[in-house]
PDB file of C-alpha atoms in Angstrom:
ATOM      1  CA  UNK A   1     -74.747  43.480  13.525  1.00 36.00           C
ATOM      2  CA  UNK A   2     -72.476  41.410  11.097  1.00 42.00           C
ATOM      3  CA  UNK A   3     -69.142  42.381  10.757  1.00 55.00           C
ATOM      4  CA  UNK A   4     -69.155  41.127   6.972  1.00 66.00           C
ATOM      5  CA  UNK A   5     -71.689  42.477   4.342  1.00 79.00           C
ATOM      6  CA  UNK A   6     -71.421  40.470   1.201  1.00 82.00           C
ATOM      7  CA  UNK A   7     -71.628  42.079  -1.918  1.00 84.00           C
ATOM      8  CA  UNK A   8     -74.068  41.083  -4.047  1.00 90.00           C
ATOM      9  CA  UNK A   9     -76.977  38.522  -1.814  1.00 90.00           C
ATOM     10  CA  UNK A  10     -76.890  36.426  -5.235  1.00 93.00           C
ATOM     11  CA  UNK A  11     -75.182  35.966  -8.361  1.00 95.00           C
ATOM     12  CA  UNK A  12     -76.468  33.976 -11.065  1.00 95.00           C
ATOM     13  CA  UNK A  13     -73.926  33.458 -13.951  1.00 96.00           C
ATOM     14  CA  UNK A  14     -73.215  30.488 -17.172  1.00 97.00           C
ATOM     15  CA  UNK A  15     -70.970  27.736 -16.981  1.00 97.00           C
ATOM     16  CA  UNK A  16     -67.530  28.951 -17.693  1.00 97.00           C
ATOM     17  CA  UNK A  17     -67.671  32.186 -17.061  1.00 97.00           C
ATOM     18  CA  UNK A  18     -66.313  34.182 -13.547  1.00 97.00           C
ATOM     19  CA  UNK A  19     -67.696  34.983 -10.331  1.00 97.00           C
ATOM     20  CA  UNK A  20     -67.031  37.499  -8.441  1.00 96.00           C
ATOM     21  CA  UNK A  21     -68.180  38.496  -4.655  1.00 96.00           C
ATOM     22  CA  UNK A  22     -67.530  41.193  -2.189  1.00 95.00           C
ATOM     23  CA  UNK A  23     -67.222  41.326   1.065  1.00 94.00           C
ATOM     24  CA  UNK A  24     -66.839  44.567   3.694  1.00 93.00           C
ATOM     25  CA  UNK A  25     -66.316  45.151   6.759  1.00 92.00           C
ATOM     26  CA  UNK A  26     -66.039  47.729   9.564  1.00 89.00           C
ATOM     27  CA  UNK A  27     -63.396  46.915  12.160  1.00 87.00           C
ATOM     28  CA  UNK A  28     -59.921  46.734  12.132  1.00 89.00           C
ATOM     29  CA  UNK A  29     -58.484  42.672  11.344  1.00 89.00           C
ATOM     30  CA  UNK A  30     -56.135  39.857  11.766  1.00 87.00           C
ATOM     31  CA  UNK A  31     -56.840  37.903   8.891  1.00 89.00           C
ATOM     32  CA  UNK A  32     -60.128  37.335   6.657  1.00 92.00           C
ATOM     33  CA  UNK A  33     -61.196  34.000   5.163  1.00 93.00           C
ATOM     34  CA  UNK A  34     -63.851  32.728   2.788  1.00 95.00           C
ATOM     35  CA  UNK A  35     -65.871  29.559   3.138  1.00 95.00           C
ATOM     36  CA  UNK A  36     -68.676  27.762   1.406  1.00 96.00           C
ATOM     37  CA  UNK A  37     -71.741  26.530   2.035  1.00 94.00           C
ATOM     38  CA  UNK A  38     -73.849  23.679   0.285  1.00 90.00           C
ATOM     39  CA  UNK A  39     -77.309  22.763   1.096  1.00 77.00           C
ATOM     40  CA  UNK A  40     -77.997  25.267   4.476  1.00 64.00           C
ATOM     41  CA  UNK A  41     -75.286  22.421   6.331  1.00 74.00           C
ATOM     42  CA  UNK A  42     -71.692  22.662   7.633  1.00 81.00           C
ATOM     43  CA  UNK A  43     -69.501  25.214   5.604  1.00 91.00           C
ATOM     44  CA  UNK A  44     -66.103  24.485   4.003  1.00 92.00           C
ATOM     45  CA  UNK A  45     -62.883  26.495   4.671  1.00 93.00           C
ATOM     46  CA  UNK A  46     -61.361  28.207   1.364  1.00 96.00           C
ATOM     47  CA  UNK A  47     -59.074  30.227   1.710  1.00 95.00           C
ATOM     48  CA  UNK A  48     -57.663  32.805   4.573  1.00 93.00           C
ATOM     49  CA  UNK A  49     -55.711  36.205   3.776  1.00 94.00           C
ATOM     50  CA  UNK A  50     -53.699  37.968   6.044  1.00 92.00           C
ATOM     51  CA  UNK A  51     -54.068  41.462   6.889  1.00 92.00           C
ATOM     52  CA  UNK A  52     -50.402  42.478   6.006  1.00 94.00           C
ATOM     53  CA  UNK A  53     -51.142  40.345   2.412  1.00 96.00           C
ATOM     54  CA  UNK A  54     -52.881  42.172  -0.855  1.00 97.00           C
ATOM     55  CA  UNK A  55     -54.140  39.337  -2.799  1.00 97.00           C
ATOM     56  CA  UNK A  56     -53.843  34.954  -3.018  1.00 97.00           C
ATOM     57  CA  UNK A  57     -54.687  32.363  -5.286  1.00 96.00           C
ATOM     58  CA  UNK A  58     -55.985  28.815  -4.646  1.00 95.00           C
ATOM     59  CA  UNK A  59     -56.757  26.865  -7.863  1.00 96.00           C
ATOM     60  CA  UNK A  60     -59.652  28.607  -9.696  1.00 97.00           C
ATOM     61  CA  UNK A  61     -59.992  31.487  -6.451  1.00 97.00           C
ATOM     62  CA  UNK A  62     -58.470  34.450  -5.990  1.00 98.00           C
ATOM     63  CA  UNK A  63     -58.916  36.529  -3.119  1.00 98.00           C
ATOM     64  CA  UNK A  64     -57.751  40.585  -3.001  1.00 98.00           C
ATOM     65  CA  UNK A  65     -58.042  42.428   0.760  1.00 97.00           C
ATOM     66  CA  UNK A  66     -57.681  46.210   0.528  1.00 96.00           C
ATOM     67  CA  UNK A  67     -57.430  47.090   3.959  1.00 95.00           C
ATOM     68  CA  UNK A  68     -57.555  50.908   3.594  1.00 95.00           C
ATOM     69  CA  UNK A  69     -61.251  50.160   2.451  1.00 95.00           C
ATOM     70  CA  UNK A  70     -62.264  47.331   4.405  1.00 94.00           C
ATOM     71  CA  UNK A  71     -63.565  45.552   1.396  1.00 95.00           C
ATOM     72  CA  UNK A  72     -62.141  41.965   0.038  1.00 96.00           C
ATOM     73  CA  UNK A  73     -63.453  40.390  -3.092  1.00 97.00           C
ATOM     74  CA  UNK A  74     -63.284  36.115  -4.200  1.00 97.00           C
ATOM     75  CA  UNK A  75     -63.532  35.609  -7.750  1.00 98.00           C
ATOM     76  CA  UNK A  76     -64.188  32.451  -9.003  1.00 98.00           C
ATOM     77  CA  UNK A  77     -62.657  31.740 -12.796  1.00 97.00           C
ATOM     78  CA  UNK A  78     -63.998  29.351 -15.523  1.00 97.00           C
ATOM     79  CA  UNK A  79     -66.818  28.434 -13.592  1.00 97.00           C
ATOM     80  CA  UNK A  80     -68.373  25.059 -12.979  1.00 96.00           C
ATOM     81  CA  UNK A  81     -71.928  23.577 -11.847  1.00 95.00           C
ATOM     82  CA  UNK A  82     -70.241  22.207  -8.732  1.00 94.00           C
ATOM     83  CA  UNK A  83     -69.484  25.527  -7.742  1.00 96.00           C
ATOM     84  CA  UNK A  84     -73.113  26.414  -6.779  1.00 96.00           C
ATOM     85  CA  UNK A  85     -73.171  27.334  -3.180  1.00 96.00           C
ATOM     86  CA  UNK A  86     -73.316  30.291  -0.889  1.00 95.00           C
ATOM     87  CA  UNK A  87     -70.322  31.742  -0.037  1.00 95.00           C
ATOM     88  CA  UNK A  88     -69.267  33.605   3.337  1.00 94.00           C
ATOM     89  CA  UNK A  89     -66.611  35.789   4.707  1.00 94.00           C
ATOM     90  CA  UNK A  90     -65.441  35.710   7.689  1.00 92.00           C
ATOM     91  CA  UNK A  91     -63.474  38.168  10.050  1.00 90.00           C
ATOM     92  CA  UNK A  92     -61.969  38.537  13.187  1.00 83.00           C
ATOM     93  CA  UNK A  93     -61.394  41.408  14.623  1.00 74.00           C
ATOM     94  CA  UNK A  94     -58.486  42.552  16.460  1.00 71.00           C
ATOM     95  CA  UNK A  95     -58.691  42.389  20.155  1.00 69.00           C
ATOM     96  CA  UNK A  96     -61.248  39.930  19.620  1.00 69.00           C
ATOM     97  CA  UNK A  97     -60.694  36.149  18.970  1.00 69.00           C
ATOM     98  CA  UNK A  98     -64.294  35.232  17.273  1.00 78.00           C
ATOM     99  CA  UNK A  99     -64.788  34.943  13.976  1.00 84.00           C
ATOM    100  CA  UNK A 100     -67.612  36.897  12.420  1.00 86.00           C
ATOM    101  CA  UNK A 101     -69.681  35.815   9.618  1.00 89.00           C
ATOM    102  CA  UNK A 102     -70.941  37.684   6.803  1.00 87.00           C
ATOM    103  CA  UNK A 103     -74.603  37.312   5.506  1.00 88.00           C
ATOM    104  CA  UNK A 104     -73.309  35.391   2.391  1.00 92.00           C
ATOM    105  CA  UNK A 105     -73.429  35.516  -1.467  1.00 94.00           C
ATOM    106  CA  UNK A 106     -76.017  32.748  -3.219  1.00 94.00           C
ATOM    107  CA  UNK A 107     -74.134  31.587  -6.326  1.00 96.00           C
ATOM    108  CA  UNK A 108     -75.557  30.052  -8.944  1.00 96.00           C
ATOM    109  CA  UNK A 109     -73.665  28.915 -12.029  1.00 96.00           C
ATOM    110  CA  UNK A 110     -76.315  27.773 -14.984  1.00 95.00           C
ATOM    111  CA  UNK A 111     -75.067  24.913 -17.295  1.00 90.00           C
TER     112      UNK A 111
ATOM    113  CA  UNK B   1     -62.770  11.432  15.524  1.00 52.00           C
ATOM    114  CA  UNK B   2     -61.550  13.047  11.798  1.00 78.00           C
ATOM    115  CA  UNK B   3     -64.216  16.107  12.153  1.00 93.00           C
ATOM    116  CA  UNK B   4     -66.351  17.830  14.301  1.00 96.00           C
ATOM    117  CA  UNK B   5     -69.503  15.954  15.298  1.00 96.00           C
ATOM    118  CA  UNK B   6     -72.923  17.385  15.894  1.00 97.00           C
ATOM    119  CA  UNK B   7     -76.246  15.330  17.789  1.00 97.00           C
ATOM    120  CA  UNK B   8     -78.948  15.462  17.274  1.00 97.00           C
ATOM    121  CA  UNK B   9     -78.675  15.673  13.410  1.00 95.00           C
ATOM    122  CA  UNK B  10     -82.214  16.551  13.614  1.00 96.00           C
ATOM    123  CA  UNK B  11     -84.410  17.677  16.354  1.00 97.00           C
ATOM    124  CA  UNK B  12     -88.252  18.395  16.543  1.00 98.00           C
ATOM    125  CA  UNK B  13     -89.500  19.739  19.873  1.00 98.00           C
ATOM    126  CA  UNK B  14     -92.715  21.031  21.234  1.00 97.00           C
ATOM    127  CA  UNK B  15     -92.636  24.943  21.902  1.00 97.00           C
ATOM    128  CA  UNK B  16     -91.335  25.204  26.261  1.00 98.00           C
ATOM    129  CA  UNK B  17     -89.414  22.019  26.145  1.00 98.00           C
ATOM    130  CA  UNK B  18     -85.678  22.320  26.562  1.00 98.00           C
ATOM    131  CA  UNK B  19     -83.150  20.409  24.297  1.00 98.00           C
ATOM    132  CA  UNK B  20     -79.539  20.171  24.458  1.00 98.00           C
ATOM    133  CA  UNK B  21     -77.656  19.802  21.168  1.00 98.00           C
ATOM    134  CA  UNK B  22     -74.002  18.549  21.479  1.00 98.00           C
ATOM    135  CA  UNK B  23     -70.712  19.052  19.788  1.00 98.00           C
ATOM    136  CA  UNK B  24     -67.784  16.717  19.865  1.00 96.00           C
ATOM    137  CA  UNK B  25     -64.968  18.992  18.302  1.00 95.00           C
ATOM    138  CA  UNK B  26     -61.512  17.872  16.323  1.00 94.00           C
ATOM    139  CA  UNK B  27     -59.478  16.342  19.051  1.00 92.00           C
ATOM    140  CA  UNK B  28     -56.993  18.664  20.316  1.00 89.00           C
ATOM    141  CA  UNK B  29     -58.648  21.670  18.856  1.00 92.00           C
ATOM    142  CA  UNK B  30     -59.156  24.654  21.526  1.00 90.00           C
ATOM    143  CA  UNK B  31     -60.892  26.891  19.985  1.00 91.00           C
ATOM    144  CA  UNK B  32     -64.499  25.851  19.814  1.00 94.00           C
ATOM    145  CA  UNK B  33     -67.395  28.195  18.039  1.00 94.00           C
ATOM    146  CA  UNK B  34     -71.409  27.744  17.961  1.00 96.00           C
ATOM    147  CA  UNK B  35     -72.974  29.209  15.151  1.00 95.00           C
ATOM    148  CA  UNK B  36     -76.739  29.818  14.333  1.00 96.00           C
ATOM    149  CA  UNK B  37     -78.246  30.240  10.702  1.00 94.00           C
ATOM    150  CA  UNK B  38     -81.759  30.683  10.341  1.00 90.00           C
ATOM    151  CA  UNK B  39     -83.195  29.223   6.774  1.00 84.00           C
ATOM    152  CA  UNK B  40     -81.795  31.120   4.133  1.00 79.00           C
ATOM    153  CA  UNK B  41     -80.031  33.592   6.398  1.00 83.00           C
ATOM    154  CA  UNK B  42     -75.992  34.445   7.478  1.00 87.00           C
ATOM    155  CA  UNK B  43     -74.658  33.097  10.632  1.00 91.00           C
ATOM    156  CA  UNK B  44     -75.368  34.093  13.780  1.00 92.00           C
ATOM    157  CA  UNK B  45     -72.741  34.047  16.550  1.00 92.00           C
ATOM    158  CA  UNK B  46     -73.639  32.018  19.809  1.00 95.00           C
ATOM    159  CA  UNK B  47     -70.912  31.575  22.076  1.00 95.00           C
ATOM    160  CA  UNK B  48     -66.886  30.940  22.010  1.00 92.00           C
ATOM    161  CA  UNK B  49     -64.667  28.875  23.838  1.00 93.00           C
ATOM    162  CA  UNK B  50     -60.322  28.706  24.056  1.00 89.00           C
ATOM    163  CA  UNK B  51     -58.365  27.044  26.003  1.00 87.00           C
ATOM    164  CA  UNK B  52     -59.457  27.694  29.863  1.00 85.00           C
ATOM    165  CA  UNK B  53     -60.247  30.953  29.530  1.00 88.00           C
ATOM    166  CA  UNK B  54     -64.035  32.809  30.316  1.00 89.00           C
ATOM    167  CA  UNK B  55     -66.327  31.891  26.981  1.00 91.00           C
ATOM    168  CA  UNK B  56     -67.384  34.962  24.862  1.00 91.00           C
ATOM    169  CA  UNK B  57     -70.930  34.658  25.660  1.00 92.00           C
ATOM    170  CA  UNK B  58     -71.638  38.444  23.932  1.00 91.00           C
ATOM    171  CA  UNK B  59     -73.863  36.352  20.773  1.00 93.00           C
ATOM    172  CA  UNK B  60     -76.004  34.477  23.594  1.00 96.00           C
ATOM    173  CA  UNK B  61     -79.654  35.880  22.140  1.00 95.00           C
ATOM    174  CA  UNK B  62     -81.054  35.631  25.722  1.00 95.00           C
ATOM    175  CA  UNK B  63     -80.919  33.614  29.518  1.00 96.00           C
ATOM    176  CA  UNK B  64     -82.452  30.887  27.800  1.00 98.00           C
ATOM    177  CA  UNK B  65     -79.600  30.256  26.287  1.00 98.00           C
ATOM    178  CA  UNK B  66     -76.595  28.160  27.555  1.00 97.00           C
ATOM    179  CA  UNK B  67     -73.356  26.420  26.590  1.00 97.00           C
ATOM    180  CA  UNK B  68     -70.691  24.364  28.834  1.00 95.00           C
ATOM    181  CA  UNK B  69     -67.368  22.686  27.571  1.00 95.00           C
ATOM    182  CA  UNK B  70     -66.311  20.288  29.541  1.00 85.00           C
ATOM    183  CA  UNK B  71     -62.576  19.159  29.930  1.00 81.00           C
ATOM    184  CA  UNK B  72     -62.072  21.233  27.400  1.00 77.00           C
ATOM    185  CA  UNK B  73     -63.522  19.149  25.377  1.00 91.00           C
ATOM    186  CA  UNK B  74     -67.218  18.109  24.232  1.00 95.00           C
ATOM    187  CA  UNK B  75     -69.530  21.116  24.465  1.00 97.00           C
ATOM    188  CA  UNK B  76     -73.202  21.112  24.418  1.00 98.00           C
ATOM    189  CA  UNK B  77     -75.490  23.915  23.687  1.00 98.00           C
ATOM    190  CA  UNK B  78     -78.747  23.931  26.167  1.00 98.00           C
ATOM    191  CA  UNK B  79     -81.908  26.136  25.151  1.00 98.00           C
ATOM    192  CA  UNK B  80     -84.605  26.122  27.751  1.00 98.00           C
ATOM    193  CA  UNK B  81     -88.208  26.642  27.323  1.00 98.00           C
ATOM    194  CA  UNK B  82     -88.176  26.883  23.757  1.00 98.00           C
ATOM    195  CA  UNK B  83     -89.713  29.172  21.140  1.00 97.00           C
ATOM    196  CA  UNK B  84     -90.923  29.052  17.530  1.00 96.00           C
ATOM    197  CA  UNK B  85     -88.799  31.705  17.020  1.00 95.00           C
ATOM    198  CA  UNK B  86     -85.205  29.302  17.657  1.00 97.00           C
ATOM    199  CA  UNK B  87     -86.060  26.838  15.023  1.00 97.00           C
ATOM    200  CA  UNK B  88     -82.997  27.223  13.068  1.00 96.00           C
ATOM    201  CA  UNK B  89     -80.061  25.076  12.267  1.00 95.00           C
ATOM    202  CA  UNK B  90     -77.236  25.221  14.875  1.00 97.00           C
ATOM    203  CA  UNK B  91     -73.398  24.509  13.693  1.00 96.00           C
ATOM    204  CA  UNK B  92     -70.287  24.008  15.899  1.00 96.00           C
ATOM    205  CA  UNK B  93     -67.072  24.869  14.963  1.00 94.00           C
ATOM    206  CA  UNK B  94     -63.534  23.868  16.073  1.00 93.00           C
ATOM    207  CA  UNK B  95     -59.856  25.181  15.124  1.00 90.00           C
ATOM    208  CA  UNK B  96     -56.350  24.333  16.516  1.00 87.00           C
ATOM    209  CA  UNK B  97     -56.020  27.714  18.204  1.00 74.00           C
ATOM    210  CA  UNK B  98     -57.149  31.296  18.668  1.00 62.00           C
ATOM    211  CA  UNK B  99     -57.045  33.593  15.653  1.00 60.00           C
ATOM    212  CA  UNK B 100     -55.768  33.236  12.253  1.00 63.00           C
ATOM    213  CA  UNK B 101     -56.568  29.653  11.873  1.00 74.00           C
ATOM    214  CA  UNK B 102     -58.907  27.805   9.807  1.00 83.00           C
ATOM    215  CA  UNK B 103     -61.950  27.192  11.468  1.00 88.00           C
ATOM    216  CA  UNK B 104     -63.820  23.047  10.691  1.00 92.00           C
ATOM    217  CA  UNK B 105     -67.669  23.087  10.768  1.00 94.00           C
ATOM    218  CA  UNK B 106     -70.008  20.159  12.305  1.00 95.00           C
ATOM    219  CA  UNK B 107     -72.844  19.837   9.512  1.00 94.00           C
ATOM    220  CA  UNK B 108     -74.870  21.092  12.216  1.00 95.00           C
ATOM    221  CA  UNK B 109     -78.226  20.140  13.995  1.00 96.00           C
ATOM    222  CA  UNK B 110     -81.245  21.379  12.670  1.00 95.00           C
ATOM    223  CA  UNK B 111     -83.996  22.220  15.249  1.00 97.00           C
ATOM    224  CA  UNK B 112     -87.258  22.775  15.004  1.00 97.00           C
ATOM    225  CA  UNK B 113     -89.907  23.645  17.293  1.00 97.00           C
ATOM    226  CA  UNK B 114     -93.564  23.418  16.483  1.00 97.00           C
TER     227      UNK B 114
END
């Protein structure tokens, strides 16, 4: 099974206002990272957070990892059209160098 | 080249044909990742490959299945005899190194077999 569960399968919101998506997972990690997806094709790196690090920002994202319960959550702020996309975590688990892929969030932000 | 590069962009086969799908990763990336997502699903993994060590093979779905990298290099993803059931879009992945680095997609080749 996947490693990552994303939290919820779809999200539809208004323009301007913030996103937020969970992710969990079961193992112990090195790092997870976020990416998105447009149009069922190749999927874009966001942003990656340590294991020994709580929370990160990137522009409009910030990412939180609590690694006591294997949860991390991206919220999006002062959201935009563009932003419509699925969006995936991704693991890897210690001991083992693959990265695993969550089942993804569907975002869609309404004008 | 500047990204990772996936052929056939597009494939339609007849079910028991094989195809071979190919990746051309980042150049000097060793870390090299196929991926398959099924229409509106999560990604599946395939197969890894680092450096010269064994491939993680534990995502192959069965012996149909196969991947090589040669010179560490160009990989390509074989599927013989194939099934309704594998239409799906494949994606390669590359990164510099083993974990904790950013991982660049191929837009990925989309198979389907009718």
């Amino acid at each position: 099974s996947q490693q990552g569960e994303e939290d919820p399968q779809a999200l539809s919101i208004q323009e301007g206002e913030n996103a937020t998506m969970n992710c969990s997972y079961k193992t112990s990690i090195n790092n997870l990272q976020w990416y998105r997806q447009n149009s069922g094709r190749g999927l874009v790196h966001l942003i990656l957070i340590r294991s020994n690090e709580r929370e990160k920002h990137s522009g409009r994202l910030r990412v939180t990892l609590d690694t006591s319960k294997k949860s991390s959550s991206l919220l999006i702020t002062a959201s935009r059209a563009a932003d419509t996309a699925s969006y995936f975590c991704a693991t890897d688990e210690k001991g083992a160098q693959k990265l695993v892929f969550g089942q993804g969030t569907r975002l869609t932000i309404n004008p | 080249g500047a990204g990772v590069s996936q052929s056939p962009s597009n494939k339609v086969t007849e079910k028991g044909k094989d195809v071979e799908l190919r990746c051309d990763p980042i150049s000097g990336h060793t870390a090299l990742y196929w991926y398959r997502q099924s229409l509106g699903q999560g990604l599946e993994f395939l197969i890894y490959f680092q450096g010269n060590s064994a491939p993680d093979k534990s995502g192959l779905p069965s012996d149909r299945f196969s991947a090589e990298r040669t010179g560490g290099s160009v990989s390509t993803l074989t599927i013989q005899r194939t099934q309704q059931e594998d239409s799906a879009v494949y994606l390669c992945a590359s990164s510099a190194d083993s974990s904790g680095n950013t991982i660049y997609f191929g837009e990925g080749s989309w198979l389907t077999v009718v």
